[in-house]
Amino acid sequence: MGKVTELFGNIVENSVSVNPQRAASLLRAAYTANGLQKRFLPEGHLLAHQRYVAVMDNQAITRPLRNPDQSAIVNLFFPCELLHALDISPQFTEGLSCYLNGAKCEQVFIQQAEASGVPPTYCSYHKILLGAVYSGVLPKPRFVASTSLACDANMTTFRSIAETYQVPHFMIDVPGRYCEDAVRYVAGQLSTLAEDLQSLTGSRLDEETLREVIRRENRSLALYRKHFQLLADRYIPTDVTSEMYKIFPTHILLGTPEAETYFKLLYQDTQAAEKSAGEKRILWVHTIPYWQRFLREQFNHVPGRQLLCCDLNFDFTEPLDESRPYRSMAKRLLKNSLNGPLENRTNKMLEMAKHLRADGVVFFCHWGCKQTLGGVSLARNLLQQEGFPVLMLDGDGCDRNNANEGQMSTQLQAFLEMLEGNQ
Ligand code: SF4
């Protein structure tokens, strides 16, 4: 399968500059075929929630490609509840870039972005998205929407995308501190955005539909909290790709019926899981370079090892006020553990490492992510003071030409063996 994907990636890469529409059609067709394969011929070792999320995410990526007029390009943290209530499909940076990496054609988009003046040191998730936009492969969306939360690159990337397509860009400014004034400020921006989106799309936003999105979100998060309660002493076999897939239901799909089904399946699989029996339990920080073979070999269904969760997937899990949707969305942004000072994220890591009884923490230092790299020393010191061994693993979450796989594999193996020696 690897050789076929490589061949396919070459064909797409060769089409991008001469016929971007053809490259787009090839990608749509390949993702559709891949989605059917995941639905009807899933990998046998996967649990129900892992099989489901692979199909759900595939649909989330292909829907905006098939129907761009009903789509918006957003960042990971954008509150998509309004989009779900208006039946607009979100396309987001990390998701699309990972799928282009999965099709083994990300290099052509990185080259396109760099040739257009994007610095080589820029985050590869953003470079790939920008390359797909500049090359004309990613179809024009109805609008672009982003938040200031967590990522410096958002300001530049999303403004540039909107200018390229000549579509509106909506930006939600998120203060770094949670307080009543900040909730009112962000809720006000979201309420104005709702009016702007209605004018732009000509669709009416039904407040009851929006409240139902928040109710589904609340039910999903309640199931997720119950999952984490049980996970403290359960063993769920690892599949690193499934953990990365989880950023769809925990972010841009949160509030959809599909995401709620995912959380139901996740909770059922956790209830049915065996009690933990001395496995080495690893907490992962930041994105996961799931496409790297060594990572799959060292974690996927390896007896005695469990990757518990990636910290991006527990950045917000609190209950929301279903009767006040704008305040609820504002609260979700402001209380996100990646918002504000680095201590917020680090404290959440520590809380979850303790609760999930982690044996060690792998901090993935994704090339070009200034905000994550800036928190490395703080996180390491705090976690080590509390007795958690930490591995800082340098790499690139999406650019296969920017990762030293041999070195990463050796470091991870040594770390895991060190933990396994500490019986
Ligand atoms: S990896 Fe860092 S720079 Fe890249 S999109 Fe995520 S937060 Fe932004």
Coordinates of C-alpha atoms and ligand atoms in Angstrom, one line a residue:
M1 CA 0.0 0.0 0.0
G2 CA 2.9 2.4 0.8
K3 CA 4.2 2.1 -2.8
V4 CA 0.8 2.8 -4.3
T5 CA 0.3 5.9 -2.1
E6 CA 3.8 7.1 -3.1
L7 CA 2.9 6.7 -6.7
F8 CA -0.3 8.5 -6.2
G9 CA 1.4 11.3 -4.3
N10 CA 3.8 11.7 -7.3
I11 CA 0.9 11.9 -9.7
V12 CA -0.8 14.6 -7.6
E13 CA 2.5 16.5 -7.1
N14 CA 3.1 16.5 -10.9
S15 CA -0.4 17.8 -11.6
V16 CA -0.4 20.7 -9.1
S17 CA 1.5 23.2 -11.2
V18 CA 0.1 22.2 -14.6
N19 CA -3.5 21.4 -13.7
P20 CA -4.5 22.1 -10.1
Q21 CA -8.1 21.2 -10.8
R22 CA -7.0 17.7 -11.8
A23 CA -4.9 17.5 -8.6
A24 CA -8.0 18.5 -6.6
S25 CA -10.2 15.9 -8.4
L26 CA -7.6 13.1 -7.8
L27 CA -7.4 14.0 -4.1
R28 CA -11.2 14.0 -3.7
A29 CA -11.5 10.7 -5.5
A30 CA -8.7 9.1 -3.4
Y31 CA -10.2 10.4 -0.1
T32 CA -13.6 9.1 -1.1
A33 CA -12.2 5.7 -1.9
N34 CA -10.2 5.7 1.3
G35 CA -13.3 6.6 3.3
L36 CA -15.2 3.6 1.7
Q37 CA -12.3 1.3 2.6
K38 CA -12.3 2.5 6.2
R39 CA -16.0 2.0 6.4
F40 CA -16.4 -1.4 4.8
L41 CA -13.0 -2.9 5.3
P42 CA -11.7 -1.4 8.6
E43 CA -8.5 -2.6 10.2
G44 CA -9.5 -5.6 12.3
H45 CA -7.5 -4.6 15.4
L46 CA -9.2 -1.3 15.9
L47 CA -11.9 -0.7 18.5
A48 CA -15.3 0.6 17.6
H49 CA -14.6 4.3 18.4
Q50 CA -11.3 4.1 16.4
R51 CA -13.0 2.6 13.4
Y52 CA -15.7 5.2 13.6
V53 CA -13.5 8.3 13.9
A54 CA -11.5 7.3 10.8
V55 CA -14.7 7.4 8.7
M56 CA -16.1 10.5 10.4
D57 CA -12.9 12.5 9.8
N58 CA -12.6 11.4 6.2
Q59 CA -16.2 12.7 5.6
A60 CA -15.3 16.0 7.4
I61 CA -12.3 16.5 5.1
T62 CA -14.1 15.6 1.9
R63 CA -17.3 17.5 2.5
P64 CA -15.7 21.0 2.0
L65 CA -13.8 19.7 -1.0
R66 CA -17.0 18.6 -2.7
N67 CA -19.1 21.6 -1.6
P68 CA -16.8 24.5 -1.1
D69 CA -19.6 27.1 -1.3
Q70 CA -20.9 25.7 1.9
S71 CA -17.6 25.6 3.7
A72 CA -15.2 27.8 5.7
I73 CA -11.5 27.5 6.3
V74 CA -10.9 27.8 10.1
N75 CA -8.2 27.2 12.7
L76 CA -8.3 24.3 15.1
F77 CA -9.7 26.4 18.0
F78 CA -12.3 28.2 16.1
P79 CA -15.8 27.7 17.8
C80 CA -17.6 25.9 15.0
E81 CA -20.9 25.7 16.8
L82 CA -22.2 28.6 14.7
L83 CA -21.1 26.8 11.5
H84 CA -22.9 23.6 12.5
A85 CA -26.1 25.6 13.2
L86 CA -25.8 27.1 9.7
D87 CA -24.9 23.9 8.0
I88 CA -21.4 25.1 7.0
S89 CA -18.6 22.6 6.9
P90 CA -15.3 23.6 8.5
Q91 CA -12.0 22.8 6.8
F92 CA -9.0 23.3 9.2
T93 CA -5.3 23.6 9.1
E94 CA -4.0 20.5 10.9
G95 CA -6.7 18.2 9.5
L96 CA -6.2 19.1 5.8
S97 CA -2.4 19.2 6.1
C98 CA -2.4 15.7 7.7
Y99 CA -4.6 14.4 5.0
L100 CA -2.3 15.8 2.3
N101 CA 0.6 14.2 4.1
G102 CA -1.4 11.0 4.2
A103 CA -1.6 11.2 0.4
K104 CA 2.2 11.7 0.3
C105 CA 2.0 15.0 -1.6
E106 CA 2.6 17.5 1.1
Q107 CA 6.1 18.4 -0.3
V108 CA 4.7 20.2 -3.4
F109 CA 2.5 22.4 -1.2
I110 CA 5.4 23.2 1.1
Q111 CA 7.5 24.2 -1.9
Q112 CA 4.7 26.3 -3.3
A113 CA 4.3 28.2 0.0
E114 CA 8.0 28.8 0.3
A115 CA 8.2 29.9 -3.3
S116 CA 5.5 32.4 -2.5
G117 CA 7.6 33.9 0.3
V118 CA 6.5 31.9 3.4
P119 CA 9.6 31.4 5.5
P120 CA 11.0 27.8 5.8
T121 CA 10.8 28.1 9.6
Y122 CA 7.0 28.6 9.5
C123 CA 4.9 25.7 10.9
S124 CA 4.5 23.0 8.3
Y125 CA 0.7 22.6 9.0
H126 CA 0.3 26.2 7.9
K127 CA 2.7 26.0 5.0
I128 CA 0.9 23.0 3.5
L129 CA -2.5 24.7 3.9
L130 CA -1.1 27.9 2.3
G131 CA 0.5 25.9 -0.5
A132 CA -2.8 24.2 -1.2
V133 CA -4.5 27.7 -1.4
Y134 CA -1.8 29.4 -3.4
S135 CA -1.6 26.6 -5.9
G136 CA -5.4 26.7 -6.5
V137 CA -5.8 23.1 -5.4
L138 CA -8.0 23.9 -2.4
P139 CA -11.3 25.3 -3.7
K140 CA -12.5 28.8 -2.7
P141 CA -14.6 28.6 0.5
R142 CA -17.5 30.9 1.4
F143 CA -15.3 32.6 4.0
V144 CA -12.4 32.3 6.4
A145 CA -12.7 32.4 10.2
S146 CA -10.0 32.2 12.9
T147 CA -9.3 33.0 16.5
S148 CA -6.2 34.6 18.1
L149 CA -6.0 31.7 20.5
A150 CA -2.8 29.7 20.9
C151 CA -1.1 30.2 17.6
D152 CA 0.8 33.2 16.3
A153 CA 0.7 31.9 12.7
N154 CA -3.1 32.3 12.6
M155 CA -3.0 36.0 12.0
T156 CA -0.8 35.8 9.0
T157 CA -2.1 32.6 7.5
F158 CA -5.8 33.3 7.6
R159 CA -5.5 36.9 6.4
S160 CA -3.4 35.7 3.5
I161 CA -6.0 33.0 2.6
A162 CA -8.9 35.5 2.6
E163 CA -6.9 37.9 0.5
T164 CA -6.0 35.2 -2.0
Y165 CA -9.6 34.1 -2.4
Q166 CA -11.1 37.6 -2.0
V167 CA -13.5 36.3 0.6
P168 CA -14.4 37.7 4.0
H169 CA -12.2 37.0 7.0
F170 CA -13.8 36.9 10.5
M171 CA -11.4 37.0 13.4
I172 CA -12.3 36.4 17.1
D173 CA -9.9 38.1 19.5
V174 CA -9.5 36.0 22.6
P175 CA -7.9 37.7 25.7
G176 CA -5.4 35.6 27.6
R177 CA -7.2 35.8 30.9
Y178 CA -10.6 34.3 32.0
C179 CA -12.8 36.8 33.7
E180 CA -16.4 38.1 33.4
D181 CA -15.4 41.1 31.2
A182 CA -13.5 38.8 28.8
V183 CA -16.5 36.4 28.6
R184 CA -18.8 39.4 27.7
Y185 CA -16.2 40.7 25.2
V186 CA -15.8 37.3 23.3
A187 CA -19.5 36.5 23.5
G188 CA -20.2 39.9 22.0
Q189 CA -17.9 39.2 19.1
L190 CA -19.5 35.8 18.5
S191 CA -23.0 37.3 18.5
T192 CA -21.9 39.9 15.9
L193 CA -20.3 37.1 13.9
A194 CA -23.6 35.3 13.9
E195 CA -25.3 38.3 12.4
D196 CA -22.5 38.8 9.8
L197 CA -22.7 35.1 8.8
Q198 CA -26.5 35.4 8.3
S199 CA -26.0 38.4 6.1
L200 CA -23.3 36.7 4.1
T201 CA -25.0 33.4 3.6
G202 CA -28.6 34.5 3.5
S203 CA -29.5 31.7 5.9
R204 CA -31.3 32.4 9.2
L205 CA -29.6 31.2 12.3
D206 CA -32.2 29.5 14.5
E207 CA -31.3 30.1 18.2
E208 CA -32.9 26.8 19.1
T209 CA -30.7 24.9 16.6
L210 CA -27.7 26.6 18.1
R211 CA -28.8 25.6 21.6
E212 CA -29.2 22.0 20.4
V213 CA -25.6 22.2 19.1
I214 CA -24.5 23.3 22.6
R215 CA -26.6 20.5 24.3
R216 CA -24.9 17.9 22.0
E217 CA -21.6 19.4 22.9
N218 CA -22.4 19.2 26.6
R219 CA -23.6 15.5 26.3
S220 CA -20.4 14.7 24.4
L221 CA -18.1 16.4 27.0
A222 CA -20.0 14.6 29.8
L223 CA -19.2 11.3 28.2
Y224 CA -15.6 12.4 27.7
R225 CA -15.2 13.2 31.4
K226 CA -16.6 9.8 32.3
H227 CA -14.1 8.2 29.8
F228 CA -11.3 10.0 31.6
Q229 CA -12.6 8.9 35.0
L230 CA -12.4 5.2 33.9
L231 CA -9.2 5.6 31.9
A232 CA -7.3 6.2 35.2
D233 CA -7.1 2.4 35.7
R234 CA -7.9 1.0 32.3
Y235 CA -5.8 -0.3 29.4
I236 CA -6.9 0.7 25.9
P237 CA -4.6 -0.6 23.2
T238 CA -2.9 2.3 21.4
D239 CA -3.4 3.4 17.9
V240 CA -1.5 6.7 17.3
T241 CA -3.4 7.6 14.2
S242 CA -6.7 7.3 16.1
E243 CA -5.4 9.6 18.8
M244 CA -4.5 12.2 16.2
Y245 CA -7.9 11.7 14.5
K246 CA -9.5 12.6 17.9
I247 CA -8.7 16.3 17.4
F248 CA -11.7 16.5 15.0
P249 CA -14.4 15.5 17.5
T250 CA -12.7 17.4 20.4
H251 CA -12.5 20.6 18.3
I252 CA -14.1 21.4 14.9
L253 CA -16.8 18.7 15.0
L254 CA -17.7 19.1 18.7
G255 CA -21.5 19.7 18.8
T256 CA -22.3 17.6 15.8
P257 CA -24.4 14.3 16.0
E258 CA -21.3 12.5 14.6
A259 CA -19.0 13.7 17.3
E260 CA -21.6 12.7 20.0
T261 CA -21.7 9.2 18.5
Y262 CA -17.9 9.1 18.7
F263 CA -17.9 10.0 22.4
K264 CA -20.6 7.3 23.1
L265 CA -18.4 4.7 21.4
L266 CA -15.3 5.9 23.1
Y267 CA -17.1 5.6 26.5
Q268 CA -18.4 2.2 25.7
D269 CA -15.0 0.9 24.6
T270 CA -13.5 2.4 27.9
Q271 CA -16.2 0.6 30.0
A272 CA -15.4 -2.7 28.2
A273 CA -11.6 -2.2 28.5
E274 CA -9.5 -4.4 30.8
K275 CA -8.0 -3.1 34.0
S276 CA -4.6 -1.7 33.6
A277 CA -1.9 -4.4 34.5
G278 CA 1.4 -2.6 34.8
E279 CA 1.6 -1.2 31.3
K280 CA 3.9 1.8 30.9
R281 CA 1.4 4.7 30.5
I282 CA 2.5 7.7 28.4
L283 CA 1.0 11.1 28.2
W284 CA 1.7 12.8 24.9
V285 CA 2.1 16.6 24.5
H286 CA 1.2 18.4 21.3
T287 CA 0.5 17.0 17.8
I288 CA 1.5 13.4 16.9
P289 CA 3.6 12.6 13.9
Y290 CA 1.5 9.4 13.5
W291 CA 2.6 8.8 9.9
Q292 CA 6.2 8.0 11.1
R293 CA 6.7 4.2 11.1
F294 CA 8.8 4.1 14.2
L295 CA 6.0 5.7 16.3
R296 CA 3.5 3.1 15.1
E297 CA 6.0 0.3 15.7
Q298 CA 6.7 1.4 19.3
F299 CA 3.2 2.1 20.4
N300 CA 0.5 0.5 18.2
H301 CA -0.9 -2.5 20.0
V302 CA 2.5 -3.1 21.7
P303 CA 1.8 -5.1 24.8
G304 CA 2.8 -3.3 28.0
R305 CA 2.6 0.2 26.5
Q306 CA -0.2 2.6 26.3
L307 CA -0.4 6.1 24.9
L308 CA -3.1 7.6 27.2
C309 CA -4.0 10.8 25.5
C310 CA -2.5 13.8 23.7
D311 CA -2.9 17.1 25.6
L312 CA -4.6 18.9 22.7
N313 CA -7.4 16.4 23.3
F314 CA -8.1 17.6 26.8
D315 CA -7.7 21.3 26.3
F316 CA -11.3 21.9 27.4
T317 CA -13.7 19.4 28.9
E318 CA -16.0 21.5 31.3
P319 CA -19.8 21.6 31.3
L320 CA -21.4 24.5 29.4
D321 CA -24.6 26.6 30.0
E322 CA -26.9 25.3 27.3
S323 CA -29.3 28.2 27.6
R324 CA -26.6 30.8 26.8
P325 CA -24.8 29.6 23.7
Y326 CA -22.6 32.7 23.1
R327 CA -21.3 32.8 26.6
S328 CA -20.7 29.0 26.4
M329 CA -18.6 29.4 23.2
A330 CA -16.8 32.3 24.8
K331 CA -16.0 30.2 27.9
R332 CA -14.8 27.3 25.9
L333 CA -12.3 29.6 24.2
L334 CA -11.2 31.5 27.3
K335 CA -10.8 28.5 29.5
N336 CA -8.9 26.5 26.8
S337 CA -5.7 25.3 28.5
L338 CA -3.7 26.6 25.6
N339 CA -5.1 30.1 26.1
G340 CA -3.1 32.6 28.2
P341 CA 0.2 32.0 30.1
L342 CA 2.1 28.8 29.4
E343 CA 1.4 27.8 33.0
N344 CA -2.2 27.1 32.1
R345 CA -1.2 24.4 29.6
T346 CA 1.5 23.0 31.9
N347 CA -0.8 22.8 34.9
K348 CA -3.4 20.9 32.9
M349 CA -0.7 18.5 31.7
L350 CA 0.4 17.9 35.3
E351 CA -3.2 17.4 36.5
M352 CA -3.9 14.9 33.8
A353 CA -0.6 13.1 34.2
K354 CA -1.5 12.6 37.9
H355 CA -5.1 11.6 37.3
L356 CA -4.2 9.2 34.5
R357 CA -1.3 7.8 36.5
A358 CA 1.2 8.4 33.7
D359 CA 4.6 6.8 34.0
G360 CA 6.2 9.4 31.6
V361 CA 5.5 12.3 29.3
V362 CA 6.6 12.7 25.7
F363 CA 6.7 16.4 24.8
F364 CA 6.7 16.6 21.0
C365 CA 8.6 19.7 19.9
H366 CA 7.1 20.4 16.5
W367 CA 9.4 22.5 14.3
G368 CA 8.1 26.0 13.8
C369 CA 5.6 26.1 16.7
K370 CA 7.0 29.0 18.7
Q371 CA 4.3 28.8 21.4
T372 CA 4.9 25.1 22.1
L373 CA 8.7 25.4 22.0
G374 CA 8.5 28.4 24.4
G375 CA 6.8 26.2 27.0
V376 CA 9.3 23.3 26.9
S377 CA 11.5 24.2 29.9
L378 CA 8.6 25.2 32.1
A379 CA 6.7 22.0 31.4
R380 CA 9.8 19.8 31.8
N381 CA 10.8 21.4 35.1
L382 CA 7.3 21.2 36.6
L383 CA 6.7 17.6 35.5
Q384 CA 10.1 16.4 36.6
Q385 CA 9.7 18.1 40.0
E386 CA 6.5 16.1 40.4
G387 CA 8.3 12.9 39.5
F388 CA 7.3 12.4 35.9
P389 CA 10.2 11.5 33.5
V390 CA 10.0 13.7 30.4
L391 CA 11.3 13.1 26.9
M392 CA 11.6 16.2 24.7
L393 CA 11.2 14.8 21.1
D394 CA 12.2 17.1 18.3
G395 CA 10.5 16.6 15.0
D396 CA 8.0 17.8 12.5
G397 CA 4.4 16.8 12.7
C398 CA 3.6 17.0 9.0
D399 CA 6.7 17.5 6.8
R400 CA 8.4 14.1 6.2
N401 CA 11.5 15.9 4.8
N402 CA 12.1 17.7 8.1
A403 CA 12.2 14.7 10.5
N404 CA 15.2 12.7 11.5
E405 CA 13.4 9.4 12.0
G406 CA 16.4 7.4 13.1
Q407 CA 17.3 9.8 15.8
M408 CA 13.7 10.2 17.0
S409 CA 13.3 6.4 17.1
T410 CA 16.4 5.9 19.1
Q411 CA 15.4 8.6 21.7
L412 CA 11.9 7.3 22.1
Q413 CA 13.1 3.7 22.4
A414 CA 15.7 4.6 25.0
F415 CA 13.0 6.5 27.0
L416 CA 10.5 3.7 26.9
E417 CA 13.2 1.1 27.8
M418 CA 14.3 3.4 30.7
L419 CA 10.7 3.4 32.0
E420 CA 10.3 -0.3 31.4
G421 CA 13.5 -0.9 33.5
N422 CA 11.8 1.0 36.4
Q423 CA 9.5 -1.8 37.3
Ligands
SF4_1 S1 1.7 23.4 15.6 FE1 1.9 25.4 16.6 S2 2.3 26.9 15.0 FE2 1.5 25.0 14.0 S3 -0.7 25.3 13.9 FE3 -0.3 24.2 15.8 S4 -0.2 25.9 17.4 FE4 0.1 26.8 15.3

